[in-house]
Amino acid sequence: MSDADIDAESADDDAVLETRLRLVEEENRRLREEYARSKRVSYRRSAVAFAALGVLAGLLGVVFADARTVLFALAGTGVFAGVLTYYLTPEHVVPVTVGERAFSALAENEADIARELGLTDHRYYVPVEHPDAGARLFVPQHASARRPDDDALAAVFVATDDDRERGLSLYASGDRLFEEYERARTTPADGDPERLGESLVDALANQFELVESGDVERVADGRLVVALSGVEFGSGETFDHPVASFLAVGVARDLGEAVALRVTDGGERADERVVLDWPAFEADETANARRE
């Protein structure tokens, strides 16, 4: 076979591969659009069902005078739910696997940076007075770390004159989630860690749908332990996982204390446990023993 024939055959193979690639891309695009369309249809069917139930309850209220008050209340609720569901129908649906893979790449990069810098495995979530963040994740260089001031924590690489204040300061993935949580929260915790923990867990399960279930297992002096099951976005031990980060940021910002975070195995009752200790940066043996 001549060189010209080989070149021609190679060109044909490239053309076939390019055609197949275009077909695969087109099929993926079609599947994504079909998935999003099916989700929109599902939402709109639910909206129609709510509205229909509301109208039916209203008609029954006209007929049955004895139950008119209850039926009219159901009618108003059904119509309102239908309108709300219809107008809140998402235009774009992102599968959870897409978000998980995007997050895992970011988390691995941040973890690699911490390793390359020779930092510890300690994770501190520190409340700060910054215009664009209410808490920062601080990964210290030394196990017996001290809390840097807010100005130092504004920089990614914290390099103060005190070695024990040096480390890596990052935006916490749970900080923006906590802001959304605060907008929806109706009852403040008033400094009660148990009430705060229950409220944060409820938000994870019902507001953000990042866990299937969760329970506040233990509340002690400066310690909160939360058991979680069905955690989205992979293991909670991942660097700055949004679920664990949200809990730590919530405690840090609500109580105004720096929080040390650990994630452990959940045993038989749960998938994993999030252990939060405050105030962080205590160097004495008693504090270290309490964290263990």
mmCIF file of C-alpha atoms in Angstrom:
data_model
loop_
_atom_site.group_PDB
_atom_site.id
_atom_site.type_symbol
_atom_site.label_atom_id
_atom_site.label_comp_id
_atom_site.label_asym_id
_atom_site.label_seq_id
_atom_site.Cartn_x
_atom_site.Cartn_y
_atom_site.Cartn_z
ATOM 1 C CA MET A 1 0.000 0.000 0.000
ATOM 2 C CA SER A 2 1.419 3.382 -1.003
ATOM 3 C CA ASP A 3 1.858 6.358 1.302
ATOM 4 C CA ALA A 4 -0.935 8.135 -0.541
ATOM 5 C CA ASP A 5 -3.329 5.258 0.146
ATOM 6 C CA ILE A 6 -2.367 5.234 3.834
ATOM 7 C CA ASP A 7 -2.909 8.991 4.086
ATOM 8 C CA ALA A 8 -6.280 8.689 2.367
ATOM 9 C CA GLU A 9 -7.365 5.868 4.686
ATOM 10 C CA SER A 10 -6.250 7.862 7.738
ATOM 11 C CA ALA A 11 -8.203 10.880 6.522
ATOM 12 C CA ASP A 12 -11.291 8.713 6.043
ATOM 13 C CA ASP A 13 -10.941 7.359 9.590
ATOM 14 C CA ASP A 14 -10.634 10.888 10.971
ATOM 15 C CA ALA A 15 -13.727 11.946 9.066
ATOM 16 C CA VAL A 16 -15.689 8.968 10.404
ATOM 17 C CA LEU A 17 -14.583 9.691 13.978
ATOM 18 C CA GLU A 18 -15.478 13.357 13.607
ATOM 19 C CA THR A 19 -18.917 12.442 12.285
ATOM 20 C CA ARG A 20 -19.493 10.021 15.152
ATOM 21 C CA LEU A 21 -18.381 12.639 17.664
ATOM 22 C CA ARG A 22 -20.853 15.145 16.253
ATOM 23 C CA LEU A 23 -23.623 12.542 16.438
ATOM 24 C CA VAL A 24 -22.777 11.723 20.064
ATOM 25 C CA GLU A 25 -22.724 15.420 20.999
ATOM 26 C CA GLU A 26 -26.057 15.960 19.283
ATOM 27 C CA GLU A 27 -27.567 12.956 21.065
ATOM 28 C CA ASN A 28 -26.289 14.191 24.434
ATOM 29 C CA ARG A 29 -27.791 17.604 23.763
ATOM 30 C CA ARG A 30 -31.098 16.037 22.778
ATOM 31 C CA LEU A 31 -31.157 13.874 25.919
ATOM 32 C CA ARG A 32 -30.446 16.864 28.166
ATOM 33 C CA GLU A 33 -33.216 18.871 26.539
ATOM 34 C CA GLU A 34 -35.618 15.942 26.810
ATOM 35 C CA TYR A 35 -34.773 15.449 30.479
ATOM 36 C CA ALA A 36 -35.327 19.135 31.228
ATOM 37 C CA ARG A 37 -38.586 19.112 29.253
ATOM 38 C CA SER A 38 -39.857 16.081 31.172
ATOM 39 C CA LYS A 39 -39.108 17.807 34.481
ATOM 40 C CA ARG A 40 -40.960 20.936 33.354
ATOM 41 C CA VAL A 41 -43.935 18.837 32.263
ATOM 42 C CA SER A 42 -43.946 17.083 35.639
ATOM 43 C CA TYR A 43 -43.978 20.402 37.499
ATOM 44 C CA ARG A 44 -46.727 21.818 35.314
ATOM 45 C CA ARG A 45 -48.876 18.744 35.702
ATOM 46 C CA SER A 46 -48.541 19.127 39.448
ATOM 47 C CA ALA A 47 -49.573 22.770 39.098
ATOM 48 C CA VAL A 48 -52.661 21.813 37.098
ATOM 49 C CA ALA A 49 -53.562 19.146 39.663
ATOM 50 C CA PHE A 50 -53.298 21.641 42.546
ATOM 51 C CA ALA A 51 -55.412 24.180 40.682
ATOM 52 C CA ALA A 52 -58.022 21.560 39.739
ATOM 53 C CA LEU A 53 -58.324 20.440 43.354
ATOM 54 C CA GLY A 54 -58.733 24.053 44.387
ATOM 55 C CA VAL A 55 -61.495 24.662 41.858
ATOM 56 C CA LEU A 56 -63.231 21.432 42.864
ATOM 57 C CA ALA A 57 -63.091 22.406 46.534
ATOM 58 C CA GLY A 58 -64.561 25.800 45.644
ATOM 59 C CA LEU A 59 -67.450 24.236 43.731
ATOM 60 C CA LEU A 60 -68.144 21.849 46.593
ATOM 61 C CA GLY A 61 -68.105 24.815 48.947
ATOM 62 C CA VAL A 62 -70.911 26.401 46.953
ATOM 63 C CA VAL A 63 -72.973 23.208 47.158
ATOM 64 C CA PHE A 64 -72.314 22.170 50.777
ATOM 65 C CA ALA A 65 -72.988 25.142 53.001
ATOM 66 C CA ASP A 66 -72.124 23.339 56.237
ATOM 67 C CA ALA A 67 -68.524 22.759 55.160
ATOM 68 C CA ARG A 68 -68.191 25.958 53.155
ATOM 69 C CA THR A 69 -65.509 27.557 55.327
ATOM 70 C CA VAL A 70 -63.196 24.550 55.176
ATOM 71 C CA LEU A 71 -63.794 23.927 51.473
ATOM 72 C CA PHE A 72 -63.173 27.555 50.533
ATOM 73 C CA ALA A 73 -59.948 27.475 52.540
ATOM 74 C CA LEU A 74 -58.876 24.343 50.642
ATOM 75 C CA ALA A 75 -59.866 26.014 47.382
ATOM 76 C CA GLY A 76 -57.673 29.016 48.077
ATOM 77 C CA THR A 77 -54.772 26.816 49.133
ATOM 78 C CA GLY A 78 -55.055 24.614 46.044
ATOM 79 C CA VAL A 79 -55.217 27.496 43.575
ATOM 80 C CA PHE A 80 -52.342 29.297 45.295
ATOM 81 C CA ALA A 81 -50.201 26.129 45.277
ATOM 82 C CA GLY A 82 -50.972 25.605 41.598
ATOM 83 C CA VAL A 83 -49.955 29.134 40.621
ATOM 84 C CA LEU A 84 -46.824 28.971 42.772
ATOM 85 C CA THR A 85 -45.754 25.593 41.365
ATOM 86 C CA TYR A 86 -46.332 26.726 37.781
ATOM 87 C CA TYR A 87 -44.288 29.899 38.045
ATOM 88 C CA LEU A 88 -41.506 28.225 40.017
ATOM 89 C CA THR A 89 -41.012 25.541 37.372
ATOM 90 C CA PRO A 90 -37.252 25.402 36.632
ATOM 91 C CA GLU A 91 -36.197 26.196 33.083
ATOM 92 C CA HIS A 92 -32.933 24.310 33.437
ATOM 93 C CA VAL A 93 -32.348 21.128 35.409
ATOM 94 C CA VAL A 94 -28.797 20.174 36.406
ATOM 95 C CA PRO A 95 -28.375 16.515 37.446
ATOM 96 C CA VAL A 96 -26.726 16.093 40.832
ATOM 97 C CA THR A 97 -23.878 14.090 39.269
ATOM 98 C CA VAL A 98 -22.848 17.160 37.268
ATOM 99 C CA GLY A 99 -22.630 19.293 40.398
ATOM 100 C CA GLU A 100 -20.844 16.521 42.294
ATOM 101 C CA ARG A 101 -18.150 16.127 39.643
ATOM 102 C CA ALA A 102 -17.634 19.866 39.320
ATOM 103 C CA PHE A 103 -17.333 20.217 43.099
ATOM 104 C CA SER A 104 -15.014 17.213 43.476
ATOM 105 C CA ALA A 105 -12.516 18.725 41.025
ATOM 106 C CA LEU A 106 -12.491 22.010 42.941
ATOM 107 C CA ALA A 107 -12.168 20.227 46.295
ATOM 108 C CA GLU A 108 -9.270 18.091 45.049
ATOM 109 C CA ASN A 109 -7.448 21.190 43.811
ATOM 110 C CA GLU A 110 -7.848 22.930 47.173
ATOM 111 C CA ALA A 111 -6.763 19.810 49.070
ATOM 112 C CA ASP A 112 -3.704 19.475 46.806
ATOM 113 C CA ILE A 113 -2.733 23.088 47.499
ATOM 114 C CA ALA A 114 -2.964 22.478 51.247
ATOM 115 C CA ARG A 115 -0.813 19.338 50.937
ATOM 116 C CA GLU A 116 1.792 21.059 48.772
ATOM 117 C CA LEU A 117 2.082 23.802 51.378
ATOM 118 C CA GLY A 118 2.627 21.203 54.098
ATOM 119 C CA LEU A 119 -0.401 22.332 56.109
ATOM 120 C CA THR A 120 -2.126 20.368 58.861
ATOM 121 C CA ASP A 121 -5.374 18.422 58.603
ATOM 122 C CA HIS A 122 -7.107 20.880 60.944
ATOM 123 C CA ARG A 123 -10.101 22.737 59.501
ATOM 124 C CA TYR A 124 -11.237 25.928 61.223
ATOM 125 C CA TYR A 125 -14.276 27.936 60.180
ATOM 126 C CA VAL A 126 -13.817 31.476 61.412
ATOM 127 C CA PRO A 127 -16.493 34.213 61.521
ATOM 128 C CA VAL A 128 -15.188 37.398 59.923
ATOM 129 C CA GLU A 129 -16.378 40.929 59.247
ATOM 130 C CA HIS A 130 -15.881 41.038 55.493
ATOM 131 C CA PRO A 131 -18.223 42.620 52.939
ATOM 132 C CA ASP A 132 -18.208 39.483 50.783
ATOM 133 C CA ALA A 133 -17.975 36.700 53.397
ATOM 134 C CA GLY A 134 -19.325 35.978 56.853
ATOM 135 C CA ALA A 135 -16.891 33.132 57.552
ATOM 136 C CA ARG A 136 -13.625 31.805 56.136
ATOM 137 C CA LEU A 137 -12.083 28.342 56.103
ATOM 138 C CA PHE A 138 -8.635 28.482 57.701
ATOM 139 C CA VAL A 139 -6.170 25.599 57.282
ATOM 140 C CA PRO A 140 -3.229 26.270 59.626
ATOM 141 C CA GLN A 141 0.431 25.481 59.177
ATOM 142 C CA HIS A 142 0.847 24.379 62.800
ATOM 143 C CA ALA A 143 -1.345 22.140 64.955
ATOM 144 C CA SER A 144 -1.125 24.643 67.837
ATOM 145 C CA ALA A 145 -2.481 27.440 65.673
ATOM 146 C CA ARG A 146 -3.643 30.870 66.710
ATOM 147 C CA ARG A 147 -6.512 32.758 65.159
ATOM 148 C CA PRO A 148 -5.363 35.366 62.624
ATOM 149 C CA ASP A 149 -7.216 38.665 62.615
ATOM 150 C CA ASP A 150 -9.878 39.429 60.015
ATOM 151 C CA ASP A 151 -7.514 41.455 57.823
ATOM 152 C CA ALA A 152 -5.043 38.563 57.648
ATOM 153 C CA LEU A 153 -7.832 36.093 56.835
ATOM 154 C CA ALA A 154 -8.897 38.235 53.882
ATOM 155 C CA ALA A 155 -5.816 36.975 52.014
ATOM 156 C CA VAL A 156 -5.640 33.454 50.610
ATOM 157 C CA PHE A 157 -2.115 32.873 51.921
ATOM 158 C CA VAL A 158 -1.905 34.023 55.531
ATOM 159 C CA ALA A 159 1.719 34.923 56.298
ATOM 160 C CA THR A 160 1.853 36.950 59.502
ATOM 161 C CA ASP A 161 4.877 37.487 61.746
ATOM 162 C CA ASP A 162 3.534 34.808 64.106
ATOM 163 C CA ASP A 163 4.222 31.338 62.659
ATOM 164 C CA ARG A 164 1.182 29.931 64.438
ATOM 165 C CA GLU A 165 -1.115 32.265 62.502
ATOM 166 C CA ARG A 166 0.138 31.155 59.094
ATOM 167 C CA GLY A 167 -1.854 29.001 56.731
ATOM 168 C CA LEU A 168 -4.443 28.992 53.964
ATOM 169 C CA SER A 169 -7.644 31.068 54.112
ATOM 170 C CA LEU A 170 -10.441 30.244 51.664
ATOM 171 C CA TYR A 171 -14.046 31.079 50.988
ATOM 172 C CA ALA A 172 -16.131 28.448 52.777
ATOM 173 C CA SER A 173 -18.469 26.567 50.455
ATOM 174 C CA GLY A 174 -21.187 26.701 53.120
ATOM 175 C CA ASP A 175 -21.065 30.485 53.583
ATOM 176 C CA ARG A 176 -23.398 31.401 50.709
ATOM 177 C CA LEU A 177 -25.684 28.514 51.665
ATOM 178 C CA PHE A 178 -25.924 29.975 55.150
ATOM 179 C CA GLU A 179 -26.961 33.324 53.683
ATOM 180 C CA GLU A 180 -29.800 31.594 51.820
ATOM 181 C CA TYR A 181 -30.722 29.790 55.015
ATOM 182 C CA GLU A 182 -30.849 33.060 56.940
ATOM 183 C CA ARG A 183 -33.187 34.602 54.374
ATOM 184 C CA ALA A 184 -35.646 31.746 54.858
ATOM 185 C CA ARG A 185 -35.231 31.369 58.634
ATOM 186 C CA THR A 186 -38.147 32.651 60.688
ATOM 187 C CA THR A 187 -37.055 31.758 64.233
ATOM 188 C CA PRO A 188 -33.605 32.685 65.589
ATOM 189 C CA ALA A 189 -31.640 30.193 67.675
ATOM 190 C CA ASP A 190 -30.942 32.810 70.363
ATOM 191 C CA GLY A 191 -27.552 31.282 71.121
ATOM 192 C CA ASP A 192 -28.972 27.791 71.746
ATOM 193 C CA PRO A 193 -26.626 25.285 69.994
ATOM 194 C CA GLU A 194 -29.185 22.472 70.033
ATOM 195 C CA ARG A 195 -31.921 24.587 68.479
ATOM 196 C CA LEU A 196 -29.423 25.935 65.961
ATOM 197 C CA GLY A 197 -28.232 22.431 65.050
ATOM 198 C CA GLU A 198 -31.770 21.174 64.531
ATOM 199 C CA SER A 199 -32.567 24.165 62.342
ATOM 200 C CA LEU A 200 -29.419 23.696 60.232
ATOM 201 C CA VAL A 201 -30.113 19.974 59.760
ATOM 202 C CA ASP A 202 -33.703 20.729 58.752
ATOM 203 C CA ALA A 203 -32.425 23.187 56.147
ATOM 204 C CA LEU A 204 -29.986 20.618 54.742
ATOM 205 C CA ALA A 205 -32.765 18.045 54.358
ATOM 206 C CA ASN A 206 -35.738 20.175 53.334
ATOM 207 C CA GLN A 207 -34.491 23.520 52.031
ATOM 208 C CA PHE A 208 -31.353 22.472 50.140
ATOM 209 C CA GLU A 209 -32.029 18.714 49.842
ATOM 210 C CA LEU A 210 -28.344 17.947 50.371
ATOM 211 C CA VAL A 211 -29.021 15.091 52.818
ATOM 212 C CA GLU A 212 -31.777 12.524 53.140
ATOM 213 C CA SER A 213 -31.926 12.769 56.924
ATOM 214 C CA GLY A 214 -30.012 14.065 59.903
ATOM 215 C CA ASP A 215 -30.165 14.265 63.681
ATOM 216 C CA VAL A 216 -28.461 16.265 66.378
ATOM 217 C CA GLU A 217 -26.880 13.453 68.394
ATOM 218 C CA ARG A 218 -25.029 15.346 71.052
ATOM 219 C CA VAL A 219 -24.830 18.850 72.429
ATOM 220 C CA ALA A 220 -22.243 19.477 75.135
ATOM 221 C CA ASP A 221 -20.202 22.393 76.366
ATOM 222 C CA GLY A 222 -18.682 23.700 73.149
ATOM 223 C CA ARG A 223 -19.479 20.628 71.070
ATOM 224 C CA LEU A 224 -22.189 19.716 68.565
ATOM 225 C CA VAL A 225 -22.379 16.277 66.909
ATOM 226 C CA VAL A 226 -24.682 15.755 63.922
ATOM 227 C CA ALA A 227 -25.423 12.354 62.349
ATOM 228 C CA LEU A 228 -26.218 12.442 58.627
ATOM 229 C CA SER A 229 -27.458 9.938 56.046
ATOM 230 C CA GLY A 230 -27.768 10.200 52.271
ATOM 231 C CA VAL A 231 -25.253 13.020 51.836
ATOM 232 C CA GLU A 232 -25.036 14.463 48.321
ATOM 233 C CA PHE A 233 -21.786 15.474 46.588
ATOM 234 C CA GLY A 234 -19.803 12.511 47.849
ATOM 235 C CA SER A 235 -18.273 11.862 51.243
ATOM 236 C CA GLY A 236 -18.538 14.554 53.887
ATOM 237 C CA GLU A 237 -14.809 14.080 54.538
ATOM 238 C CA THR A 238 -14.075 15.806 51.220
ATOM 239 C CA PHE A 239 -12.192 19.078 51.576
ATOM 240 C CA ASP A 240 -14.713 21.818 52.489
ATOM 241 C CA HIS A 241 -17.713 19.629 51.642
ATOM 242 C CA PRO A 242 -20.781 21.921 51.377
ATOM 243 C CA VAL A 243 -22.813 19.936 53.928
ATOM 244 C CA ALA A 244 -20.153 19.902 56.660
ATOM 245 C CA SER A 245 -19.095 23.422 55.717
ATOM 246 C CA PHE A 246 -22.671 24.700 56.047
ATOM 247 C CA LEU A 247 -22.970 23.246 59.543
ATOM 248 C CA ALA A 248 -19.615 24.681 60.628
ATOM 249 C CA VAL A 249 -20.302 28.088 59.105
ATOM 250 C CA GLY A 250 -23.756 28.126 60.680
ATOM 251 C CA VAL A 251 -22.378 27.551 64.169
ATOM 252 C CA ALA A 252 -19.466 29.950 63.628
ATOM 253 C CA ARG A 253 -21.609 32.812 62.373
ATOM 254 C CA ASP A 254 -24.554 32.302 64.695
ATOM 255 C CA LEU A 255 -22.497 31.892 67.868
ATOM 256 C CA GLY A 256 -19.667 34.204 66.820
ATOM 257 C CA GLU A 257 -17.010 31.575 67.568
ATOM 258 C CA ALA A 258 -14.309 29.932 65.469
ATOM 259 C CA VAL A 259 -15.274 26.282 64.932
ATOM 260 C CA ALA A 260 -13.064 23.207 64.488
ATOM 261 C CA LEU A 261 -14.563 20.634 62.108
ATOM 262 C CA ARG A 262 -14.086 16.863 61.934
ATOM 263 C CA VAL A 263 -16.077 14.299 59.947
ATOM 264 C CA THR A 264 -16.110 10.690 61.183
ATOM 265 C CA ASP A 265 -17.780 7.418 60.261
ATOM 266 C CA GLY A 266 -21.445 7.273 61.196
ATOM 267 C CA GLY A 267 -21.449 3.675 62.411
ATOM 268 C CA GLU A 268 -24.667 1.678 62.158
ATOM 269 C CA ARG A 269 -27.119 4.531 62.658
ATOM 270 C CA ALA A 270 -25.856 6.991 60.047
ATOM 271 C CA ASP A 271 -23.496 7.376 57.108
ATOM 272 C CA GLU A 272 -21.255 9.909 58.819
ATOM 273 C CA ARG A 273 -21.003 12.256 61.773
ATOM 274 C CA VAL A 274 -19.998 15.900 61.725
ATOM 275 C CA VAL A 275 -18.240 16.967 64.930
ATOM 276 C CA LEU A 276 -18.035 20.702 65.646
ATOM 277 C CA ASP A 277 -15.964 22.104 68.529
ATOM 278 C CA TRP A 278 -15.704 25.699 69.682
ATOM 279 C CA PRO A 279 -14.012 27.919 70.538
ATOM 280 C CA ALA A 280 -11.262 26.703 68.238
ATOM 281 C CA PHE A 281 -7.537 27.552 68.455
ATOM 282 C CA GLU A 282 -7.268 26.394 72.069
ATOM 283 C CA ALA A 283 -3.769 25.014 72.603
ATOM 284 C CA ASP A 284 -4.087 23.607 76.104
ATOM 285 C CA GLU A 285 -4.286 19.871 76.716
ATOM 286 C CA THR A 286 -7.841 20.010 78.004
ATOM 287 C CA ALA A 287 -9.129 21.463 74.757
ATOM 288 C CA ASN A 288 -7.200 18.968 72.676
ATOM 289 C CA ALA A 289 -8.530 16.082 74.765
ATOM 290 C CA ARG A 290 -12.076 17.365 74.321
ATOM 291 C CA ARG A 291 -11.695 17.364 70.556
ATOM 292 C CA GLU A 292 -10.601 13.736 70.601
#
